[in-house]
XYZ file of C-alpha atoms in Angstrom:
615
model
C 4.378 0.733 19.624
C 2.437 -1.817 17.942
C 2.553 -1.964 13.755
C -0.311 -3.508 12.563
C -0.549 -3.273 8.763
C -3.145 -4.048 5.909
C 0.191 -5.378 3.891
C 1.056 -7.983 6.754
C -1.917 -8.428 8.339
C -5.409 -8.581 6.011
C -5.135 -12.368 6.071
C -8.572 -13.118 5.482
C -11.313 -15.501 6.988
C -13.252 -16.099 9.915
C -17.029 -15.202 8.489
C -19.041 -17.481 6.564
C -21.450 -14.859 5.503
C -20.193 -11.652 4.780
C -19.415 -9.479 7.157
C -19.097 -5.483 5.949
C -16.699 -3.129 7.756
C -18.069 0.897 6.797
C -14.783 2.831 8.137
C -12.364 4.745 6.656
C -9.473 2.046 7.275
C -9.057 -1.572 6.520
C -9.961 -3.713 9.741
C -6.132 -4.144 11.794
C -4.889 -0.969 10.130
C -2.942 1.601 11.680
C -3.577 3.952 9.121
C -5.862 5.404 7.184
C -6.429 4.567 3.693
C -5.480 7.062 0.238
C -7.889 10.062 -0.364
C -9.499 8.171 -3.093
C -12.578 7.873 -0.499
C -14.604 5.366 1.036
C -13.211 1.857 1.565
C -15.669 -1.213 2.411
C -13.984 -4.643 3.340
C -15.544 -7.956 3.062
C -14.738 -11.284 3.562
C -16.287 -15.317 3.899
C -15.749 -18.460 4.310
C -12.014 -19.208 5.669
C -11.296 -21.655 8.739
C -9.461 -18.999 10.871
C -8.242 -15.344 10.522
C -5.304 -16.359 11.927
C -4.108 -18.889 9.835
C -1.748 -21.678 10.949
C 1.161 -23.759 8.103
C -0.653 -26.566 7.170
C -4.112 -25.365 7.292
C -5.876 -25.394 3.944
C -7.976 -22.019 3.876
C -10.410 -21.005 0.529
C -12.210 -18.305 0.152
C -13.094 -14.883 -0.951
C -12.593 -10.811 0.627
C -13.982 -7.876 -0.809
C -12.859 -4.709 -1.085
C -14.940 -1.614 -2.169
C -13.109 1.721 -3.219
C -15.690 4.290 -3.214
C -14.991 7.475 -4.683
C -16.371 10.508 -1.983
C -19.116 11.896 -4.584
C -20.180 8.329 -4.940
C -24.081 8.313 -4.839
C -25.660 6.950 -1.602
C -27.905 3.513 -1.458
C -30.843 4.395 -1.977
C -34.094 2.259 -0.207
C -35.721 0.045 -3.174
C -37.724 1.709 -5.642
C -38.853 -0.667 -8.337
C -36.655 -3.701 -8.266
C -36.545 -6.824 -10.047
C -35.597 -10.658 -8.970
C -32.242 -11.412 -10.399
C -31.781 -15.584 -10.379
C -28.455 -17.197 -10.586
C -28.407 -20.933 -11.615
C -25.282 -23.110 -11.177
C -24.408 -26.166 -11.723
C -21.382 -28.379 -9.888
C -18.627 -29.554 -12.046
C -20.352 -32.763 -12.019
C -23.095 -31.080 -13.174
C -25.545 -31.071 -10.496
C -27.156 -28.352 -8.959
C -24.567 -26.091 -6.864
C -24.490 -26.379 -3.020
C -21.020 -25.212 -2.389
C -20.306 -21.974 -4.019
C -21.811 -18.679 -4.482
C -22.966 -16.041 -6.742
C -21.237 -12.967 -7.045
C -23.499 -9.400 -8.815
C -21.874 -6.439 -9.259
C -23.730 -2.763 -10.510
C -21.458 -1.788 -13.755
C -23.144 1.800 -12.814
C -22.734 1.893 -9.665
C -21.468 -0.418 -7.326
C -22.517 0.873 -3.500
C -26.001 -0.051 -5.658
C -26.699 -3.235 -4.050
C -26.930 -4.471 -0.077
C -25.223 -7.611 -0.863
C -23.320 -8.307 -3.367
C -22.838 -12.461 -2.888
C -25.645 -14.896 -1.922
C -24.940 -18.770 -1.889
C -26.416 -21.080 -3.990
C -29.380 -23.283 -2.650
C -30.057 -26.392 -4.362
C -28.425 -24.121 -7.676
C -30.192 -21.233 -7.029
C -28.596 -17.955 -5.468
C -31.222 -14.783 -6.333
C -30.421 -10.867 -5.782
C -33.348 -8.052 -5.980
C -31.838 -5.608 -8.065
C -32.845 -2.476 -10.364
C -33.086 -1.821 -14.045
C -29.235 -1.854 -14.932
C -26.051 -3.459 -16.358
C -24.520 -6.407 -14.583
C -21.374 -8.056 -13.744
C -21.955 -12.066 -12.468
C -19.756 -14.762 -11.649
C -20.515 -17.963 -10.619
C -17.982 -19.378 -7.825
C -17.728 -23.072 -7.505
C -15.806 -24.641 -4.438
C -14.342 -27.967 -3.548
C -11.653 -29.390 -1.589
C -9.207 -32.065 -2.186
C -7.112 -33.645 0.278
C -3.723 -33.578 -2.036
C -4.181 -30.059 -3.176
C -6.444 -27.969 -1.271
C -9.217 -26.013 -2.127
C -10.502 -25.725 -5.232
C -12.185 -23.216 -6.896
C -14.500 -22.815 -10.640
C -15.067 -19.446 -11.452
C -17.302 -18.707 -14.593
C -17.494 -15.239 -15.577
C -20.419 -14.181 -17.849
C -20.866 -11.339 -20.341
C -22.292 -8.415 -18.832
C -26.208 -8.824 -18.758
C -29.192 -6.447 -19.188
C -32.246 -6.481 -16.748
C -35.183 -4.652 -17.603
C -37.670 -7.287 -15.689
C -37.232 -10.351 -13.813
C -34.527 -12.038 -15.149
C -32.282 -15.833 -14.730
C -29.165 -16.290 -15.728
C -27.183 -19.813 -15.852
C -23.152 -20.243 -14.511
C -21.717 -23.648 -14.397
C -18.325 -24.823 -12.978
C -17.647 -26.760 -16.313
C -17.408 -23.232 -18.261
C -14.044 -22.704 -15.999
C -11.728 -24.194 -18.430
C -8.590 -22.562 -17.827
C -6.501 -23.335 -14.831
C -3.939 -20.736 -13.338
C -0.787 -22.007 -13.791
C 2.589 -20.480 -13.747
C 5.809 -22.633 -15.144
C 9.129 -21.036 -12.580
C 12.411 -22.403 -13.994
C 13.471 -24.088 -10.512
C 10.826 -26.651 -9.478
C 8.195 -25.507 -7.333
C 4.836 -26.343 -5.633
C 2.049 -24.346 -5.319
C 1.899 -22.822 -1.808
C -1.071 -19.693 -2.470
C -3.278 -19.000 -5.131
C -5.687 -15.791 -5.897
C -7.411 -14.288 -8.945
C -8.222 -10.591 -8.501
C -10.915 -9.091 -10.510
C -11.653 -5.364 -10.343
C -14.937 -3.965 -11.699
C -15.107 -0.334 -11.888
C -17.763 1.212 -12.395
C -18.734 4.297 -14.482
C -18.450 7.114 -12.197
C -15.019 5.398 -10.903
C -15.854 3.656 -8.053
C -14.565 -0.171 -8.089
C -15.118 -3.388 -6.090
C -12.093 -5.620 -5.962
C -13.360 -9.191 -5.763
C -10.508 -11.713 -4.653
C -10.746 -15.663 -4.452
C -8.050 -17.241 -2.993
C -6.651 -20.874 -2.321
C -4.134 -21.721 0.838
C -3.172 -24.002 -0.855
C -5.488 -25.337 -4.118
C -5.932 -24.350 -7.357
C -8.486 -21.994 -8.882
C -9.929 -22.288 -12.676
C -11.850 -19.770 -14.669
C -13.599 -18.929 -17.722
C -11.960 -16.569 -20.262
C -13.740 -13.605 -21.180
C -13.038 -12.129 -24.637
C -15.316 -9.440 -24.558
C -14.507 -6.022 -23.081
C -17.331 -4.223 -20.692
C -19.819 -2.413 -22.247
C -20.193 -0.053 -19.097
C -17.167 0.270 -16.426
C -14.114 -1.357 -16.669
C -12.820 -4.999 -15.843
C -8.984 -5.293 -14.595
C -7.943 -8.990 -13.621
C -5.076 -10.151 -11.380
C -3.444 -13.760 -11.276
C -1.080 -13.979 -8.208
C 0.581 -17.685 -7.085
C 3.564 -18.101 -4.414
C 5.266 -21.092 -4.672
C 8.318 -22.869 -2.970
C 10.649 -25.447 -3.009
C 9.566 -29.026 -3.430
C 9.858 -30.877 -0.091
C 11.400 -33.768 -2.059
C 14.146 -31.253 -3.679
C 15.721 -31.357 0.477
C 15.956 -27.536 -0.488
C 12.971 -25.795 1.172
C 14.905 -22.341 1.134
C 13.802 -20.721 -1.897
C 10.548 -19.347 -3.026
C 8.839 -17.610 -6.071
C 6.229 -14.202 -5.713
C 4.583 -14.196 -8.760
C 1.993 -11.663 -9.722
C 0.330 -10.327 -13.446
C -1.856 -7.971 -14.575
C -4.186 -9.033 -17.550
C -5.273 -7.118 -20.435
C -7.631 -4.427 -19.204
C -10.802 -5.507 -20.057
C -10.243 -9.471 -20.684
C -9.265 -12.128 -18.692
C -7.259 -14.238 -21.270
C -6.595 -18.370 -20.323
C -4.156 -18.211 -17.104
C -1.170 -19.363 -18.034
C 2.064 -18.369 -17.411
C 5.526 -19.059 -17.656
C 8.470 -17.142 -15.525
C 11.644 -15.639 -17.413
C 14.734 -15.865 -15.180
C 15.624 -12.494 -17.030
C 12.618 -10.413 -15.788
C 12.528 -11.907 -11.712
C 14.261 -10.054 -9.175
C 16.261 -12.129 -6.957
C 16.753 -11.124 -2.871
C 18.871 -13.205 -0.497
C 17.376 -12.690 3.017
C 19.190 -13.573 5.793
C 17.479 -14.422 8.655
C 19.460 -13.098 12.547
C 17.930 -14.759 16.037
C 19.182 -15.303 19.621
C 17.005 -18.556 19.508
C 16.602 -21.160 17.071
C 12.626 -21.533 15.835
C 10.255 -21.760 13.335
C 8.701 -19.368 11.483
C 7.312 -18.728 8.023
C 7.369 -16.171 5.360
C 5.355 -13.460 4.537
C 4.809 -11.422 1.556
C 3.136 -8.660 0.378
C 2.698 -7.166 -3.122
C 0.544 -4.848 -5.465
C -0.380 -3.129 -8.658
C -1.759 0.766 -7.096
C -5.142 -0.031 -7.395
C -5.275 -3.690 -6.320
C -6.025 -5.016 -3.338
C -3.129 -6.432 -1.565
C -1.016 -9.824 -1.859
C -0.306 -11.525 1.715
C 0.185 -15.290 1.862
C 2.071 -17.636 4.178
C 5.422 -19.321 2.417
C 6.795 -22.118 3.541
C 8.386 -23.153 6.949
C 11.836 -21.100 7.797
C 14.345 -22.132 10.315
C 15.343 -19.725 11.703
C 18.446 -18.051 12.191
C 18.693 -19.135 8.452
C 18.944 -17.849 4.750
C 16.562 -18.161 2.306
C 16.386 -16.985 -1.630
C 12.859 -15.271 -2.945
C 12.568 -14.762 -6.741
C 9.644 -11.957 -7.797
C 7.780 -11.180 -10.531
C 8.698 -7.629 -12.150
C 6.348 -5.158 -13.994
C 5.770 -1.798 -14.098
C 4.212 -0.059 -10.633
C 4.228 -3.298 -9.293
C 5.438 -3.020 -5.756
C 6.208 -5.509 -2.821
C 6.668 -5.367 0.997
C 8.352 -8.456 2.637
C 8.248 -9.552 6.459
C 8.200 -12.740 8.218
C 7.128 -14.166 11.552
C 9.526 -15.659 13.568
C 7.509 -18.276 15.463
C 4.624 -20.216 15.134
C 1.639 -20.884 16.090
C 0.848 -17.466 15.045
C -1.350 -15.767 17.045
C -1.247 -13.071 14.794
C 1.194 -13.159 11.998
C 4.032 -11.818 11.746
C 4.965 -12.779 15.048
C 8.211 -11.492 16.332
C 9.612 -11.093 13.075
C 10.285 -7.989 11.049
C 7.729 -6.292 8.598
C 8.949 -4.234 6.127
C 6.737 -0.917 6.234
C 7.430 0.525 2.612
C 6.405 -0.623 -0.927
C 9.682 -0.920 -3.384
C 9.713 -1.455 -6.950
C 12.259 -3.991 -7.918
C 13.707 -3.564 -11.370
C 14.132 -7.204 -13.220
C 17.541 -8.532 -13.069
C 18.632 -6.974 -9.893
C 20.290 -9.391 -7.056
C 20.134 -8.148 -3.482
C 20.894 -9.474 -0.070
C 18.223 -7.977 2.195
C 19.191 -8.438 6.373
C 16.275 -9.245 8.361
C 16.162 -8.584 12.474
C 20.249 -8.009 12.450
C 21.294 -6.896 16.247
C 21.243 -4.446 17.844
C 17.301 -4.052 17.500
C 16.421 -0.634 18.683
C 13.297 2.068 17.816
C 12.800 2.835 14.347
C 10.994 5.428 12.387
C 8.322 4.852 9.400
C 10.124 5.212 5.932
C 9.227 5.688 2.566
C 11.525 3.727 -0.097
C 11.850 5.457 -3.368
C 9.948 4.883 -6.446
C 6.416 5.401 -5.905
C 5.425 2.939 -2.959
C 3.409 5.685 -1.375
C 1.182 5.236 -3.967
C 0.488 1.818 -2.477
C 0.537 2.783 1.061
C 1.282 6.182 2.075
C 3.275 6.891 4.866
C 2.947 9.190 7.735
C 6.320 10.679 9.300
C 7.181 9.307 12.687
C 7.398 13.112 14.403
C 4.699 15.809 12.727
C 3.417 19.164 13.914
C 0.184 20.380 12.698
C -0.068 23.735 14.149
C 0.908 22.989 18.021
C -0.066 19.045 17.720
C 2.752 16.638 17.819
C 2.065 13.480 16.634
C 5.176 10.698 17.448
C 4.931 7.142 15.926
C 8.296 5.240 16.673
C 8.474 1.176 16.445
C 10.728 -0.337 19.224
C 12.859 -3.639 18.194
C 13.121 -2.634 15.181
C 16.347 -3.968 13.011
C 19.110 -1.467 11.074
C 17.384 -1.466 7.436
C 15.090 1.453 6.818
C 11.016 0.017 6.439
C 12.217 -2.996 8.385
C 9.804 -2.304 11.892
C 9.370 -4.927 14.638
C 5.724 -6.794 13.972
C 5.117 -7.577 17.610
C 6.663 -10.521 20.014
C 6.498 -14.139 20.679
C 3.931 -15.804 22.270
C 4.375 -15.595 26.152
C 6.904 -12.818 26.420
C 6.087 -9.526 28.275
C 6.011 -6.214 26.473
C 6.011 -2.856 28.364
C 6.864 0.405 26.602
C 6.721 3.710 28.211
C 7.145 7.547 26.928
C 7.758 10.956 28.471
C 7.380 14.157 26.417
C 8.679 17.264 28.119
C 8.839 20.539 26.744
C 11.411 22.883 27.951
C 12.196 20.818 30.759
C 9.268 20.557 31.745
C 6.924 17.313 32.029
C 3.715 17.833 29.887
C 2.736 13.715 29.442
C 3.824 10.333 29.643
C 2.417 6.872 29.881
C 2.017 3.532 27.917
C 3.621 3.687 24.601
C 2.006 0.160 23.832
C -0.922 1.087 21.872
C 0.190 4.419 20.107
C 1.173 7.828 21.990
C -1.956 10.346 22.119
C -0.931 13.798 20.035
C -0.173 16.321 22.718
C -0.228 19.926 22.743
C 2.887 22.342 22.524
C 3.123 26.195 23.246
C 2.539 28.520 20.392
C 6.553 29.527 20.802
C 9.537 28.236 20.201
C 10.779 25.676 21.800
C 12.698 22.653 23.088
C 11.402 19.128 22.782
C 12.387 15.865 24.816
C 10.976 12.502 23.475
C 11.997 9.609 26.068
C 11.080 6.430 24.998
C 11.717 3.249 27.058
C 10.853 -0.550 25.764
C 11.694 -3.677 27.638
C 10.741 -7.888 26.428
C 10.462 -10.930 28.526
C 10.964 -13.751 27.980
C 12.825 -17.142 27.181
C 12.546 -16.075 23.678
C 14.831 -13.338 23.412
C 17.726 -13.069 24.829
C 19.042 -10.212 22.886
C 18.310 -6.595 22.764
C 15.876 -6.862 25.529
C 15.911 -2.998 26.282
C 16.270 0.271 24.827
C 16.098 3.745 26.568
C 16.062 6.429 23.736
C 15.880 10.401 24.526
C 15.782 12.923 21.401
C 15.743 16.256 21.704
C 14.711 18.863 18.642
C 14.066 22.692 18.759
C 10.142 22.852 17.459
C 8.467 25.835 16.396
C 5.161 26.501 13.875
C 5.512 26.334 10.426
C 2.098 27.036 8.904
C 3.344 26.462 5.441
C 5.040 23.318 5.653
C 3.693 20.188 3.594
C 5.211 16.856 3.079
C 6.011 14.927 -0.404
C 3.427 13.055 -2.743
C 3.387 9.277 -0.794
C 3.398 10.916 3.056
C 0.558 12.376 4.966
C 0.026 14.160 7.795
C -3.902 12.986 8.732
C -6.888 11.720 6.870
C -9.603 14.458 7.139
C -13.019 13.503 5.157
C -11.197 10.757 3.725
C -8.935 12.963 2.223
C -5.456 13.361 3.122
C -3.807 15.997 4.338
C -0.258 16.971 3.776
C 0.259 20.045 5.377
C 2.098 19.744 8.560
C 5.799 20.439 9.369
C 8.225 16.610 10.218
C 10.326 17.317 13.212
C 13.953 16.999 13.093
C 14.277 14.260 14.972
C 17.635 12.126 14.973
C 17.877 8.409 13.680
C 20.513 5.545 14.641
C 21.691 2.996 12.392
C 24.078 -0.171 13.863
C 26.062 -2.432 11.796
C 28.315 -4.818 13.752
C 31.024 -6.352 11.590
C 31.543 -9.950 11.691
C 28.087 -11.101 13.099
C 26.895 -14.129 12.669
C 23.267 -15.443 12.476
C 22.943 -16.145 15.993
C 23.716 -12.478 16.943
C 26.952 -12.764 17.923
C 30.425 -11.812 17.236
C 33.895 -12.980 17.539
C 35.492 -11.549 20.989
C 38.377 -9.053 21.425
C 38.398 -5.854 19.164
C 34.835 -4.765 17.851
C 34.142 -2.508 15.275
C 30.390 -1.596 14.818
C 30.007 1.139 12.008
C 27.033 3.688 12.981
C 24.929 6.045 10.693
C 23.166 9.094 12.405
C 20.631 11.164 10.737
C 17.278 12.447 10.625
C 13.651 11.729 9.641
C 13.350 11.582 6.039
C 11.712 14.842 4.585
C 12.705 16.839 7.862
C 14.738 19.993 7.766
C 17.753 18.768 9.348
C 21.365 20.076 10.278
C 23.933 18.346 9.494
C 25.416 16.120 12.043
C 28.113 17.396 14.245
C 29.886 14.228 16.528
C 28.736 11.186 17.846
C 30.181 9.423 21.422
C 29.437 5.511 22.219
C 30.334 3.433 25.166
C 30.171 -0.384 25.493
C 29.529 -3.141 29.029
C 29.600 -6.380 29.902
C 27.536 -6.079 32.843
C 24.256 -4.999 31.365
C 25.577 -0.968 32.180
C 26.974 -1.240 35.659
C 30.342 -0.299 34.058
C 31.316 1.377 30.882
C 34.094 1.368 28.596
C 34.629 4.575 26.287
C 35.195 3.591 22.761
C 37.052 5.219 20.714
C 35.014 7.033 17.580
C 36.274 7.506 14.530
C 34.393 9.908 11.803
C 33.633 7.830 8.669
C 31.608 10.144 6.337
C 28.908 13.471 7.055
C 27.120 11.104 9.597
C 28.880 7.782 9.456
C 30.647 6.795 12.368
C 33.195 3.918 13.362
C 32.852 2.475 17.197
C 36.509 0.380 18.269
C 36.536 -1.449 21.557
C 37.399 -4.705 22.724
C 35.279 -7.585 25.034
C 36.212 -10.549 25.940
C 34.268 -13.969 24.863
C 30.835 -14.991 26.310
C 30.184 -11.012 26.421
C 26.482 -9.245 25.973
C 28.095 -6.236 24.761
C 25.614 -3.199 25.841
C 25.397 -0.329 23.574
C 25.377 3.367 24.678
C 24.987 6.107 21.857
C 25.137 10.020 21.799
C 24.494 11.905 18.522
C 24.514 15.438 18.021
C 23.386 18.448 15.042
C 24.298 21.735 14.455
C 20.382 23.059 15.374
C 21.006 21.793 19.179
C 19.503 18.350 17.942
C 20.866 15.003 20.066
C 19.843 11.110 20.353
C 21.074 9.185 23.123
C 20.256 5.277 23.111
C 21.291 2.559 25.302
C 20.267 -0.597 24.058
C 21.069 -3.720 26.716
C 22.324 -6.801 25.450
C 22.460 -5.433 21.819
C 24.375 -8.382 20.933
C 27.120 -11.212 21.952
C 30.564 -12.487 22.010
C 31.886 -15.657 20.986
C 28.547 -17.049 21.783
């Protein structure tokens, strides 16, 4: 099933006016947004939504948080002219840039709430009221990118017909952040939220790919609504170091209510530092891609550098409190739409400064995978919604074929030119009551009133000279389902989004998880021949009411599952398992897995070609 994510996938661009979406989800989103109410998304003035290494994109996206008592736009009553002047940093009149108004009362006030300038003139019909304006500035230089003057005025008062004056040359203050290992500039973005008095808030972002961006402090707090600013900058490896494999994620919150000069410098003591290692069948290109918040901020996602891939690569990040972040990366470019093959990591963690970790990314055997929320408050960020719900006699399955052995790590789609097909069959006391294309999502289906058994067959096949690992996996669970009107899930899960509010009242199924880890495999996905040991986990949806687990069975072939070996299994742990067998070099070992509960619970996976031998 398809994962398509506001954390990996709100790259922005494509409109050079902008373009409103009125929904309650961000455009490409899966899921629906928090119960804080009405979302509106924005954005201008990007060369390509799908943005390539080496392409220089500037621009701006907009996001509107609207509470659900927020008061509707009303047609214009008595309005008055609002003119912007700018001037260029050379100081002539603006031609590239824009003018940016925002309502300090109410922001779903105004139609628009940009207008470019015109010979230095960008004008807004308004209403009596207090104002936000900023005037934006842009440039481009072939060395460095796009660049970007913001100037940020004092909120203003008008009571008539009214001109107010921004100029470029008031943006004194570049963002810069010192790292203590050299690096350049790769992404650049100030945030600023404006919020208004009932507690609705705009989110303005302008952002660099690469560039810089300059601004004008402000020193003076709001007089109505609140101001919170953002400075966010990912930056790699010099190409002249010959060490492209490391890379800082950098965000900060300001002062609420300021934006003080942009300057930072990073403290080795308060990054956290994450080795990522990188597993593929075939040696490509790909990129990084990282996403990361404050609750309440739009999100962080920017291209890193380029990755070899298989490979390693180090990623320092900025620490603060309820900041959280959610890695990925594609594995192969062009992106058509990024990630690209690669793994996405579908749950916000907070990373405590200090910490060292070493984070596998797309280890084999790649298999279906449930959604999972990390601990710590993520959900805040992006809730999650359990992979196997009843709400009354709805079932609801979400499962992510290709998905690698960390929990949040989900497969973000496949390369360019390889064939997908995923299938499902539900059947409910043995009997058939749907099936078809898993591709695109599986439609909730209906179960009887009573008690009964469930059967969840899931089959997912790739094509193509891309992969030559883990190319299929047949899965079959099997739970005992019943209604439990009471039931709710934990603050950070839902069950649906009704009136833009969610709902958390629906019972998670116990359905049965699978966790591989082959010992001794290398990058390429393989191992070295004659005895194997591959330790497996089995469990349960998180927040389900499981049993425990009872045994586990596994067999192993050469042949792609023409013949079988038994292997031996050997109890590790409640759940933990160790599989022994032996193949012989130049193997694709295939992977069969039974896994059982007390409550009559089982998985059973095959996964074909899960990895290699002395390849």
């Amino acid at each position: 099933m398809r994962v398509c994510r506001p954390s990996s996938l709100m790259i922005v661009g494509a409109a050079v006016a902008a373009v409103a979406t009125l929904t309650g989800a961000a455009p490409g989103s899966a899921r629906p947004l928090p119960a804080r109410g009405m979302r509106v998304t924005a954005s201008r003035v990007g060369t390509s939504r799908h943005y390539r290494l080496g392409t220089a994109r500037h621009g701006a996206r907009v996001s509107m948080h609207l509470r659900a008592d927020a008061p509707r736009i009303q047609p214009d009553a008595r309005v008055y002219t609002l003119a912007v002047t700018g001037t260029s940093p050379d100081g002539s009149p603006a031609r590239n840039g824009w003018a940016w108004v925002t309502d300090a009362s109410n922001v779903a006030g105004l139609r628009n709430i940009s207008a470019p300038f015109h010979d230095g003139v960008a004008t807004f019909r308004v209403p009596a009221g207090t104002y936000w304006v900023t005037g934006e500035f842009d440039g481009f230089a072939k060395a460095i990118g796009g660049l970007t003057h913001l100037d940020f005025l004092p909120q203003i008062q008008v009571r008539h017909n009214t001109t107010v004056h921004t100029t470029a040359r008031a943006a004194t203050s570049q963002l810069t952040i010192t790292t203590p290992r050299p690096a350049d500039p790769v992404a650049v973005r100030i945030d600023a939220i404006l919020t208004d008095r009932r507690g609705s808030a705009v989110d303005i972002q302008w952002f660099n790919v690469p560039g810089r961006i300059w601004v004008s402090p402000v020193s003076r707090k709001p007089a109505v609504g609140r101001l919170h600013a953002f400075a966010t900058e990912q930056l790699a490896a010099p190409v002249t170091s010959g060490d492209i494999r490391y890379g800082y994620n950098l965000m900060y919150a300001d002062p609420p209510g300021i934006i003080p000069p942009q300057h930072y410098v990073v403290r080795t003591a308060n990054l956290a530092v994450i080795t990522d290692r990188y597993y593929q069948d075939v040696r490509s290109t790909g990129a990084w891609l990282n996403s990361g918040a404050f609750p309440g901020e739009g999100l962080m996602a920017n291209w890193l550098s380029p990755l070899a891939l298989p490979g390693t690569q180090t990623q320092y990040f900025s620490t603060a409190p309820r900041l959280y972040w959610s890695p990925g990366y594609n594995a192969f470019l062009p992106a058509t739409e990024p990630p690209v093959g690669g793994q996405t990591d579908d749950t916000y963690r907070a990373l405590r400064a200090g910490e060292h970790q070493t984070v596998d990314w797309n280890r084999y055997p790649l298999h279906p995978q449930p959604d999972y929320l990390a601990p710590g408050g993520g959900g805040a960020i992006l809730p999650v919604r359990p992979s196997a719900i009843r709400m009354g006699n709805k079932l609801t399955l979400t499962v992510h074929p290709f998905s690698d052995n960390v929990p949040g790590h989900l497969s973000a789609g496949s390369a360019p030119g390889t064939k997908v097909t995923e299938t499902y069959q539900i059947d409910q006391n043995g009997t058939r009551i749907e099936h078809g294309s898993a591709y695109n999502g599986i439609p909730p289906v209906t179960l009887s009133g009573s008690p009964s058994v469930v059967r969840f067959t899931l089959d997912a096949t790739r094509a193509g000279r891309s992969y030559l690992l883990s190319t299929h996996s047949h899965t079959v669970w099997t739970w005992r389902s019943g209604r439990r009107p009471g039931a709710t899930v934990p603050a950070g899960w839902y069950c649906a989004f009704r009136h833009r509010r969610a709902v958390r009242r629906c019972s998670v199924q116990p359905m049965m998880t699978l966790d591989y880890q082959v010992h001794r495999l290398a990058l390429n996905g393989s191992a070295p021949p004659g005895r194997q040991l591959v330790d497996l986990t089995a469990g349960h949806l998180q927040v389900a009411r499981a049993a425990p687990v009872t045994g586990a069975k596994a067999w192993a072939s050469c042949d792609g599952g023409r013949t079988w070996q038994r292997a031996r299994v050997s109890p590790l742990g409640p759940g933990q398992f160790g599989l022994h067998f032996s193949e012989p070099s130049g193997c694709y070992v295939t992977l069969r897995v039974s896994a059982t509960d007390a409550a009559g619970g089982s998985v059973t996976e095959t996964v074909t070609r899960g990895y290699a031998t002395g390849h």
